[in-house]
Coordinates of C-alpha atoms in Angstrom, one line a residue:
Chain A
X941 CA 77.2 119.3 100.6
X942 CA 79.1 122.4 100.5
X943 CA 78.8 124.7 97.5
X944 CA 82.5 125.4 97.3
X945 CA 85.2 123.5 99.2
X946 CA 88.8 124.7 99.0
X947 CA 91.2 122.4 100.3
X948 CA 94.8 122.9 101.3
X949 CA 95.2 125.7 98.6
X950 CA 98.4 127.3 97.8
X951 CA 99.0 129.9 95.1
X952 CA 102.4 131.0 94.1
X953 CA 103.4 133.7 91.5
X954 CA 107.0 133.0 90.5
X955 CA 108.8 132.7 94.0
X956 CA 106.3 134.7 95.7
X957 CA 103.8 132.8 97.7
X958 CA 100.5 134.5 97.9
X959 CA 98.4 131.8 99.5
X960 CA 99.5 128.8 101.5
X961 CA 97.4 125.9 102.7
X962 CA 93.9 127.6 102.9
X963 CA 91.0 125.6 103.9
X964 CA 87.5 126.8 103.6
X965 CA 83.9 126.1 102.5
X966 CA 80.9 127.8 101.6
X967 CA 77.5 126.2 102.6
X968 CA 74.1 126.9 100.9
X969 CA 72.5 130.1 101.7
X970 CA 75.3 131.6 104.1
X971 CA 77.0 135.0 103.7
X972 CA 80.8 134.6 104.1
X973 CA 83.2 137.6 104.1
X974 CA 86.8 137.3 103.4
X975 CA 88.7 140.2 105.1
X976 CA 92.5 140.9 105.1
X977 CA 95.0 143.6 104.5
X978 CA 96.4 144.4 101.0
X979 CA 98.3 141.7 99.6
X980 CA 96.9 139.1 101.8
X981 CA 95.7 137.0 98.8
X982 CA 92.0 137.8 99.0
X983 CA 91.6 138.3 95.3
X984 CA 93.9 135.3 94.5
X985 CA 91.6 133.2 96.5
X986 CA 88.6 134.4 94.5
X987 CA 90.4 133.8 91.2
X988 CA 91.3 130.4 92.2
X989 CA 87.6 129.7 92.9
X990 CA 86.6 131.0 89.4
X991 CA 89.4 129.3 87.7
X992 CA 91.2 132.3 86.8
X993 CA 94.3 131.2 88.8
X994 CA 95.7 128.1 88.7
X995 CA 96.5 126.5 92.3
X996 CA 100.1 125.7 92.7
X997 CA 99.0 122.9 95.2
X998 CA 95.7 121.8 96.7
X999 CA 92.3 122.0 95.0
X1000 CA 89.1 123.9 94.6
X1001 CA 86.0 121.8 94.3
X1002 CA 82.7 123.2 93.2
X1003 CA 79.3 121.3 93.8
X1004 CA 78.4 119.7 90.5
X1005 CA 76.3 121.8 88.4
X1006 CA 76.9 125.0 90.6
X1007 CA 75.9 128.2 88.9
X1008 CA 78.1 131.1 89.9
X1009 CA 77.2 134.8 89.8
X1010 CA 80.3 137.0 89.7
X1011 CA 80.5 140.7 90.7
X1012 CA 83.9 142.0 89.5
X1013 CA 85.7 144.6 91.6
X1014 CA 85.6 147.1 88.8
X1015 CA 84.6 146.9 85.2
X1016 CA 86.2 149.1 82.5
X1017 CA 83.8 150.3 79.9
X1018 CA 86.1 152.2 77.4
X1019 CA 84.4 155.4 76.4
X1020 CA 84.7 154.2 72.8
X1021 CA 82.5 151.2 73.4
X1022 CA 78.8 151.8 73.2
X1023 CA 76.6 149.3 75.0
X1024 CA 73.3 149.5 76.7
X1025 CA 72.4 148.0 80.2
X1026 CA 70.3 145.5 78.4
X1027 CA 73.0 144.2 76.1
X1028 CA 75.3 144.0 78.6
X1029 CA 73.1 141.9 80.8
X1030 CA 72.6 139.5 78.0
X1031 CA 76.0 139.2 77.1
X1032 CA 76.9 135.7 78.4
X1033 CA 73.5 134.2 79.2
X1034 CA 70.7 133.8 76.8
X1035 CA 67.9 135.6 78.7
X1036 CA 64.6 137.3 77.9
X1037 CA 64.3 141.0 78.4
X1038 CA 61.6 140.1 81.1
X1039 CA 64.4 138.3 83.0
X1040 CA 66.6 141.3 82.7
X1041 CA 64.0 143.6 84.1
X1042 CA 63.4 141.3 87.0
X1043 CA 67.0 141.0 87.8
X1044 CA 67.5 144.8 87.8
X1045 CA 64.6 144.9 90.3
X1046 CA 66.1 142.6 92.5
X1047 CA 69.3 144.6 92.4
X1048 CA 67.3 147.7 93.2
X1049 CA 67.5 149.4 89.9
X1050 CA 64.4 148.7 88.0
X1051 CA 64.6 151.6 85.3
X1052 CA 68.0 151.4 83.7
X1053 CA 67.4 148.8 81.0
X1054 CA 67.7 151.0 78.1
X1055 CA 70.5 153.3 79.5
X1056 CA 74.1 153.1 78.1
X1057 CA 76.4 151.8 80.5
X1058 CA 78.7 154.9 80.3
X1059 CA 76.1 157.1 81.6
X1060 CA 75.7 155.3 84.9
X1061 CA 76.7 156.5 88.2
X1062 CA 79.1 154.3 90.3
X1063 CA 76.3 153.0 92.4
X1064 CA 74.0 152.3 89.6
X1065 CA 77.0 150.6 87.9
X1066 CA 77.7 148.3 90.8
X1067 CA 73.9 147.4 91.0
X1068 CA 73.9 146.6 87.2
X1069 CA 76.9 144.3 88.0
X1070 CA 74.9 142.6 90.6
X1071 CA 71.9 142.2 88.3
X1072 CA 73.9 140.7 85.8
X1073 CA 75.4 138.1 88.0
X1074 CA 71.6 137.3 89.4
X1075 CA 70.2 136.8 86.0
X1076 CA 70.7 133.1 85.6
X1077 CA 69.6 132.4 89.2
X1078 CA 73.0 131.6 90.8
X1079 CA 73.4 129.1 93.6
X1080 CA 76.2 131.5 94.8
X1081 CA 77.2 135.0 94.3
X1082 CA 81.0 136.0 94.4
X1083 CA 81.8 139.7 95.0
X1084 CA 85.3 141.1 94.7
X1085 CA 85.3 144.2 96.7
X1086 CA 82.2 145.1 94.8
X1087 CA 81.9 148.5 96.6
X1088 CA 85.1 150.0 95.7
X1089 CA 84.7 153.6 94.6
X1090 CA 81.3 153.9 96.4
X1091 CA 81.1 156.3 99.4
X1092 CA 80.3 155.1 102.9
X1093 CA 76.5 155.6 102.3
X1094 CA 76.5 154.0 98.8
X1095 CA 78.5 150.8 99.9
X1096 CA 76.2 150.4 103.0
X1097 CA 73.2 150.4 100.8
X1098 CA 74.8 148.2 98.4
X1099 CA 75.4 145.6 101.1
X1100 CA 71.7 146.1 102.3
X1101 CA 70.8 145.0 98.9
X1102 CA 73.1 142.0 99.0
X1103 CA 71.4 140.9 102.3
X1104 CA 67.9 141.3 100.5
X1105 CA 68.9 139.4 97.6
X1106 CA 69.9 136.6 99.9
X1107 CA 66.4 136.9 101.7
X1108 CA 64.7 136.8 98.3
X1109 CA 66.6 134.2 96.4
X1110 CA 68.4 132.2 99.2
X1111 CA 71.6 132.2 97.2
X1112 CA 74.9 131.9 99.3
X1113 CA 77.2 134.7 99.1
X1114 CA 81.1 134.9 99.1
X1115 CA 82.4 138.3 99.2
X1116 CA 85.7 140.2 99.8
X1117 CA 85.6 143.5 101.6
X1118 CA 88.0 145.7 103.2
X1119 CA 85.1 147.5 104.9
X1120 CA 85.3 146.1 108.3
X1121 CA 82.1 148.0 109.5
X1122 CA 80.1 146.3 106.9
X1123 CA 81.6 142.7 107.8
X1124 CA 80.4 143.1 111.3
X1125 CA 76.8 143.6 110.4
X1126 CA 76.2 141.7 107.2
X1127 CA 78.0 138.4 107.4
X1128 CA 77.1 135.0 108.8
X1129 CA 80.7 133.9 108.9
X1130 CA 84.0 136.1 108.5
X1131 CA 87.3 134.5 107.3
X1132 CA 90.4 136.6 108.2
X1133 CA 93.1 136.2 105.6
X1134 CA 96.7 137.0 105.5
X1135 CA 98.4 134.5 103.3
X1136 CA 96.7 131.8 105.3
X1137 CA 93.5 131.7 107.2
X1138 CA 94.4 133.6 110.6
X1139 CA 90.9 133.1 112.1
X1140 CA 87.4 132.3 111.2
X1141 CA 84.0 132.4 112.5
X1142 CA 81.0 134.7 113.5
X1143 CA 81.9 138.4 113.0
X1144 CA 81.9 138.7 116.9
X1145 CA 84.4 136.0 117.4
X1146 CA 86.7 137.1 114.6
X1147 CA 86.5 140.7 116.0
X1148 CA 87.9 139.7 119.3
X1149 CA 90.5 137.1 118.0
X1150 CA 93.9 138.2 118.8
X1151 CA 95.1 137.4 115.3
X1152 CA 92.5 139.7 113.8
X1153 CA 93.5 142.4 116.3
X1154 CA 97.1 142.0 115.3
X1155 CA 96.1 142.8 111.7
X1156 CA 93.5 145.4 112.1
X1157 CA 93.8 146.6 115.8
X1158 CA 95.2 149.9 115.5
X1159 CA 93.4 152.6 113.6
X1160 CA 90.3 150.8 112.9
X1161 CA 89.2 150.3 116.3
X1162 CA 87.6 153.6 116.3
X1163 CA 85.5 153.2 113.0
X1164 CA 84.4 149.8 114.3
X1165 CA 83.2 151.2 117.5
X1166 CA 81.4 153.9 115.6
X1167 CA 79.5 151.4 113.6
X1168 CA 78.5 149.4 116.5
X1169 CA 77.0 152.3 118.2
X1170 CA 74.9 153.1 115.2
X1171 CA 73.7 149.8 114.2
X1172 CA 74.5 147.1 116.7
X1173 CA 73.2 148.4 119.9
X1174 CA 72.6 144.9 121.4
X1175 CA 76.1 144.0 121.2
X1176 CA 78.5 144.1 124.0
X1177 CA 79.3 147.8 124.7
X1178 CA 82.0 147.4 127.2
X1179 CA 84.0 145.7 124.8
X1180 CA 84.0 148.8 122.5
X1181 CA 85.0 151.2 125.2
X1182 CA 88.1 149.5 126.4
X1183 CA 89.5 150.1 122.9
X1184 CA 90.2 153.9 122.8
X1185 CA 92.4 154.3 125.8
X1186 CA 94.7 151.2 124.6
X1187 CA 94.9 153.0 121.1
X1188 CA 95.9 156.3 122.8
X1189 CA 98.6 154.4 124.7
X1190 CA 99.9 153.2 121.2
Chain B
X648 CA 83.6 142.3 35.0
X649 CA 86.8 141.2 36.8
X650 CA 88.7 142.1 33.9
X651 CA 88.7 145.8 34.8
X652 CA 91.5 146.6 37.2
X653 CA 89.3 149.3 38.9
X654 CA 86.6 146.7 39.6
X655 CA 89.2 144.4 41.0
X656 CA 90.6 147.2 43.1
X657 CA 87.4 148.2 44.5
X658 CA 86.4 144.7 45.4
X659 CA 89.8 144.4 47.2
X660 CA 89.3 147.6 49.2
X661 CA 85.7 146.7 50.3
X662 CA 86.9 143.2 51.3
X663 CA 89.7 144.6 53.4
X664 CA 87.2 147.2 54.9
X665 CA 84.9 144.3 55.9
X666 CA 87.6 142.5 57.9
X667 CA 88.8 145.5 59.4
X668 CA 85.7 146.8 60.7
X669 CA 84.9 144.4 63.4
X670 CA 88.3 143.8 64.3
X671 CA 89.1 147.6 64.3
X672 CA 86.3 147.9 66.9
X673 CA 88.1 145.5 69.1
X674 CA 91.4 147.3 68.7
X675 CA 89.8 150.7 69.6
X676 CA 87.8 149.2 72.7
X677 CA 91.0 147.2 73.9
X678 CA 93.2 150.1 73.2
X679 CA 95.3 147.8 71.0
X680 CA 96.0 150.5 68.3
X681 CA 99.7 150.2 68.8
X682 CA 99.4 146.5 68.8
X683 CA 98.0 146.7 65.3
X684 CA 100.6 149.0 64.0
X685 CA 103.5 146.9 65.3
X686 CA 102.1 143.6 63.7
X687 CA 101.7 145.6 60.5
X688 CA 105.2 147.0 60.4
X689 CA 106.7 143.5 61.3
X690 CA 104.9 142.3 58.2
X691 CA 107.5 144.0 55.9
X692 CA 110.0 141.4 57.1
X693 CA 107.8 138.8 56.1
X694 CA 107.6 140.4 52.6
X695 CA 111.4 140.3 52.6
X696 CA 111.3 136.4 53.6
X697 CA 108.7 135.6 51.1
X698 CA 110.6 137.4 48.1
X699 CA 113.9 135.5 49.3
X700 CA 112.4 132.1 49.6
X701 CA 109.8 132.7 46.7
X702 CA 106.8 132.1 48.6
X703 CA 103.7 134.2 48.2
X704 CA 103.7 137.7 50.0
X705 CA 100.7 136.6 51.9
X706 CA 102.3 133.5 53.4
X707 CA 105.3 135.2 54.5
X708 CA 103.5 138.2 55.8
X709 CA 101.1 136.3 57.7
X710 CA 103.8 134.1 59.2
X711 CA 105.8 137.1 60.5
X712 CA 102.8 139.0 61.7
X713 CA 101.7 135.7 63.6
X714 CA 105.0 135.2 65.2
X715 CA 105.1 139.0 66.1
X716 CA 101.8 138.9 67.7
X717 CA 102.7 135.6 69.6
X718 CA 105.9 136.9 70.8
X719 CA 104.3 140.1 72.1
X720 CA 101.6 138.0 73.8
X721 CA 104.3 135.8 75.4
X722 CA 106.7 138.6 76.5
X723 CA 103.8 140.8 77.9
X724 CA 104.0 141.5 81.6
X725 CA 107.7 140.5 82.0
X726 CA 109.3 143.6 82.8
X727 CA 108.9 146.0 79.9
X728 CA 105.7 148.0 79.4
X729 CA 103.6 147.0 76.5
X730 CA 104.4 150.1 74.3
X731 CA 108.1 149.7 74.8
X732 CA 108.0 146.1 73.9
X733 CA 105.9 146.7 70.8
X734 CA 108.3 149.5 69.9
X735 CA 111.4 147.5 70.1
X736 CA 109.8 144.4 68.2
X737 CA 107.9 146.2 65.5
X738 CA 110.9 148.7 64.7
X739 CA 113.3 145.8 64.8
X740 CA 111.4 143.8 62.5
X741 CA 110.7 146.8 60.1
X742 CA 114.5 147.5 60.1
X743 CA 115.4 143.9 59.6
X744 CA 113.0 143.6 56.8
X745 CA 114.3 146.7 55.1
X746 CA 117.9 145.4 55.4
X747 CA 116.9 141.9 54.3
X748 CA 115.2 143.4 51.3
X749 CA 118.5 145.3 50.2
X750 CA 120.2 141.8 50.0
X751 CA 117.9 140.7 47.3
X752 CA 120.1 141.7 44.3
X753 CA 118.8 140.5 41.0
X754 CA 115.2 141.3 41.4
X755 CA 114.6 145.0 41.6
X756 CA 111.9 145.5 44.4
X757 CA 109.6 148.3 44.4
X758 CA 109.5 148.7 48.2
X759 CA 106.9 151.5 47.9
X760 CA 104.3 149.0 46.7
X761 CA 104.7 147.0 50.0
X762 CA 104.8 150.0 52.2
X763 CA 101.8 152.0 50.7
X764 CA 100.1 149.2 48.9
X765 CA 99.6 148.5 45.2
X766 CA 95.8 148.0 45.0
X767 CA 95.5 148.8 41.3
X768 CA 97.7 145.8 40.6
X769 CA 95.4 143.3 42.4
X770 CA 94.9 140.2 40.4
X771 CA 92.1 137.7 40.5
X772 CA 94.0 135.2 42.8
X773 CA 94.7 138.3 45.1
X774 CA 91.0 138.8 45.2
X775 CA 90.3 135.3 46.4
X776 CA 93.1 135.5 49.1
X777 CA 91.8 138.9 50.2
X778 CA 88.1 137.8 50.3
X779 CA 89.0 134.3 51.7
X780 CA 90.9 136.1 54.5
X781 CA 88.3 138.6 55.1
X782 CA 85.7 135.9 55.4
X783 CA 87.9 133.9 57.9
X784 CA 88.2 137.0 60.0
X785 CA 84.5 138.0 60.0
X786 CA 83.5 134.4 60.7
X787 CA 85.9 134.2 63.8
X788 CA 84.8 137.5 65.1
X789 CA 81.1 136.7 64.8
X790 CA 81.3 133.1 66.2
X791 CA 83.0 134.5 69.2
X792 CA 81.5 137.9 69.5
X793 CA 79.8 137.6 73.0
X794 CA 82.9 136.1 74.5
X795 CA 85.3 138.6 72.8
X796 CA 83.0 141.4 74.4
X797 CA 82.8 139.9 77.8
X798 CA 86.7 139.4 77.8
X799 CA 87.2 143.0 76.7
X800 CA 85.0 144.3 79.5
X801 CA 86.6 142.1 82.4
X802 CA 88.7 139.2 82.4
X803 CA 87.5 137.4 85.6
X804 CA 83.9 138.0 84.2
X805 CA 85.2 135.8 81.4
X806 CA 86.6 133.2 83.6
X807 CA 83.4 133.0 85.8
X808 CA 81.2 132.5 82.7
X809 CA 83.3 129.5 82.0
X810 CA 85.9 130.5 79.2
X811 CA 89.4 131.6 79.0
X812 CA 89.9 135.3 78.1
X813 CA 93.3 134.4 76.8
X814 CA 92.0 132.2 74.1
X815 CA 89.8 135.0 73.0
X816 CA 92.8 137.3 73.0
X817 CA 94.5 134.7 70.7
X818 CA 91.6 134.9 68.4
X819 CA 92.0 138.7 68.1
X820 CA 95.8 138.3 67.5
X821 CA 95.1 135.6 64.7
X822 CA 92.5 137.8 63.1
X823 CA 94.9 140.7 63.4
X824 CA 97.7 138.7 61.5
X825 CA 95.2 137.7 58.9
X826 CA 94.0 141.0 58.3
X827 CA 97.5 142.5 58.0
X828 CA 98.5 139.9 55.5
X829 CA 95.6 140.6 53.1
X830 CA 95.8 144.2 53.6
X831 CA 99.4 144.7 52.5
X832 CA 98.4 144.7 48.8
X833 CA 95.6 147.1 49.4
X834 CA 96.9 149.9 51.6
X835 CA 100.5 148.8 52.4
X836 CA 102.0 148.0 55.9
X837 CA 102.2 151.6 56.9
X838 CA 98.6 152.4 56.6
X839 CA 97.0 149.0 57.7
X840 CA 96.4 150.3 61.3
X841 CA 94.6 153.3 59.7
X842 CA 92.1 151.0 57.9
X843 CA 91.6 149.3 61.3
X844 CA 91.2 152.3 63.7
X845 CA 89.8 155.2 61.7
X846 CA 86.5 153.6 60.4
X847 CA 85.9 152.2 63.8
X848 CA 86.5 155.4 65.6
X849 CA 84.6 157.2 63.1
X850 CA 81.4 155.0 63.8
X851 CA 81.5 155.4 67.5
X852 CA 79.4 158.8 67.4
X853 CA 76.6 156.9 65.3
X854 CA 76.5 153.8 67.1
X855 CA 74.3 152.8 70.1
X856 CA 75.4 149.2 70.4
X857 CA 78.6 147.2 69.9
X858 CA 77.1 145.5 66.9
X859 CA 75.9 148.5 65.2
X860 CA 79.4 150.0 65.7
X861 CA 80.9 147.3 63.7
X862 CA 78.3 147.5 61.1
X863 CA 78.8 151.3 60.6
X864 CA 82.6 150.9 60.6
X865 CA 82.3 148.4 57.8
X866 CA 80.0 151.0 55.9
X867 CA 82.5 153.7 56.5
X868 CA 85.4 151.6 55.5
X869 CA 83.8 150.3 52.4
X870 CA 82.5 153.8 51.3
X871 CA 86.3 155.2 51.9
X872 CA 87.7 152.3 49.7
X873 CA 85.2 153.1 46.8
X874 CA 85.6 157.0 47.2
X875 CA 89.2 156.8 47.7
X876 CA 89.9 154.8 44.6
X877 CA 87.6 157.2 42.5
X878 CA 89.7 160.2 44.0
X879 CA 93.0 158.4 43.1
X880 CA 91.7 158.1 39.6
X881 CA 90.4 161.5 39.1
X882 CA 93.4 163.3 40.8
X883 CA 95.9 160.7 40.0
X884 CA 97.0 160.2 43.6
X885 CA 98.3 157.0 45.3
X886 CA 95.4 154.7 45.9
X887 CA 96.1 153.4 49.5
X888 CA 96.8 156.9 50.9
X889 CA 93.8 158.2 49.1
X890 CA 91.4 155.5 50.8
X891 CA 93.0 156.4 54.1
X892 CA 92.3 160.2 53.5
X893 CA 88.7 159.7 52.8
X894 CA 88.4 157.7 56.0
X895 CA 90.1 160.5 57.9
X896 CA 87.9 163.2 56.5
X897 CA 84.8 161.1 57.4
X898 CA 86.2 160.6 60.9
X899 CA 86.6 164.6 61.3
X900 CA 83.2 165.3 59.9
X901 CA 81.4 162.6 62.3
X902 CA 83.4 163.8 65.3
X903 CA 82.4 167.5 64.7
X904 CA 78.9 166.2 64.4
X905 CA 79.2 164.0 67.5
X906 CA 80.6 167.0 69.6
X907 CA 77.8 169.4 68.3
X908 CA 75.1 166.9 69.3
X909 CA 76.6 166.5 72.7
X910 CA 76.7 170.2 73.1
X911 CA 73.0 170.6 72.6
X912 CA 71.9 168.0 75.0

């Protein structure tokens, strides 16, 4: 059975409809990415899944006993709040110091246990958030633009870490990203959202769908092509090459 | 022992310091300083109402502080910025309170006692109210400590961990109203926010964890109460403001020490 099932979900804020009739599901062990322009309802969808936003119609059902690990977009640690990485990780779950250490290791930052949260770099901070989400062995990880504020290299290595986490723990991953090049390589399935589900499928299928091109076509084609040359050599090259002249014409 | 007015005053000051310490930490972490101020200012309306209807000051102040806090929570995010909203509500409540007090002919009211506190006049029953209120606040915050911290850090994280951050906010709001109500007698409505913020801010440089910050803040607050009262006795100065002065001096010293040690590393 699916870990998360979203059926006919609509979310309205006042008169403004953010999501209308969204259907989606996440199966055990898969990496699903939600892409979409700003204001397309990505974050609202995630908020509805964790119960932070009440749907105006439709429903979100979680598999009974589902353990969710949530990695927030950004976490504001006020400079007046002294808190160590260890204390932060033990905030919501009763876990041992050993478990904290293990989770940090899985997230790729084994030595940070005794550091203060306020002293971490952006990349370390995101990895600590990832480690905290992993600590109670979740069935699914939810990530809301978890690489915001990281540079290109930082976010690429963060997503490699996510893939490694899936390999090691077998947990499913549902993430929001606006970084299309990452979507292309790291996901099993992509859902393109713009108030409703425009299209979904494997990254290659979505990338060539007309709905997706209508949303992201101009401007991102170049970056996408660049990425494919770097990391996806086995993919169809002629497909990339017919982009630039088209863009130039626009 | 409780027959001595200085002993009663000291116990009252320490009681307020204990309630204000953990709550003050959250006020500082969540940047609610103005919220604390606004709730406290509104309490003067509560004082006026309790004198009119001959209730205890504690009840009236608590009721108005609660109403104020809940109104702000309800109106937040509906068009006005938070500080505008607080400014409107707090100062309106203060003004209405002052006007209402002026209608109370017959009894001559010493308004100063409510604006700046009257800690030397604390009675045994006041002590019971203060320590009861303080115990309630400390118990509430200790009970919800981890959840409050999580909600302070990130709202979505709270939802994903299975609790509602709005409820945690409500617990803080409730604690704030209780603290304001019990602190009126001790430092007065104008200086309550100082008792919340200054000890918490002063302890920041000494603390390595949220828990130690709250404990150190309690220590600093209690010391300020004891030393401030002593100073008020020796120099014949108003007691409430003297307590706040001691806390402020401690804050200044600890901040300078903090900057120095940061400079060295």
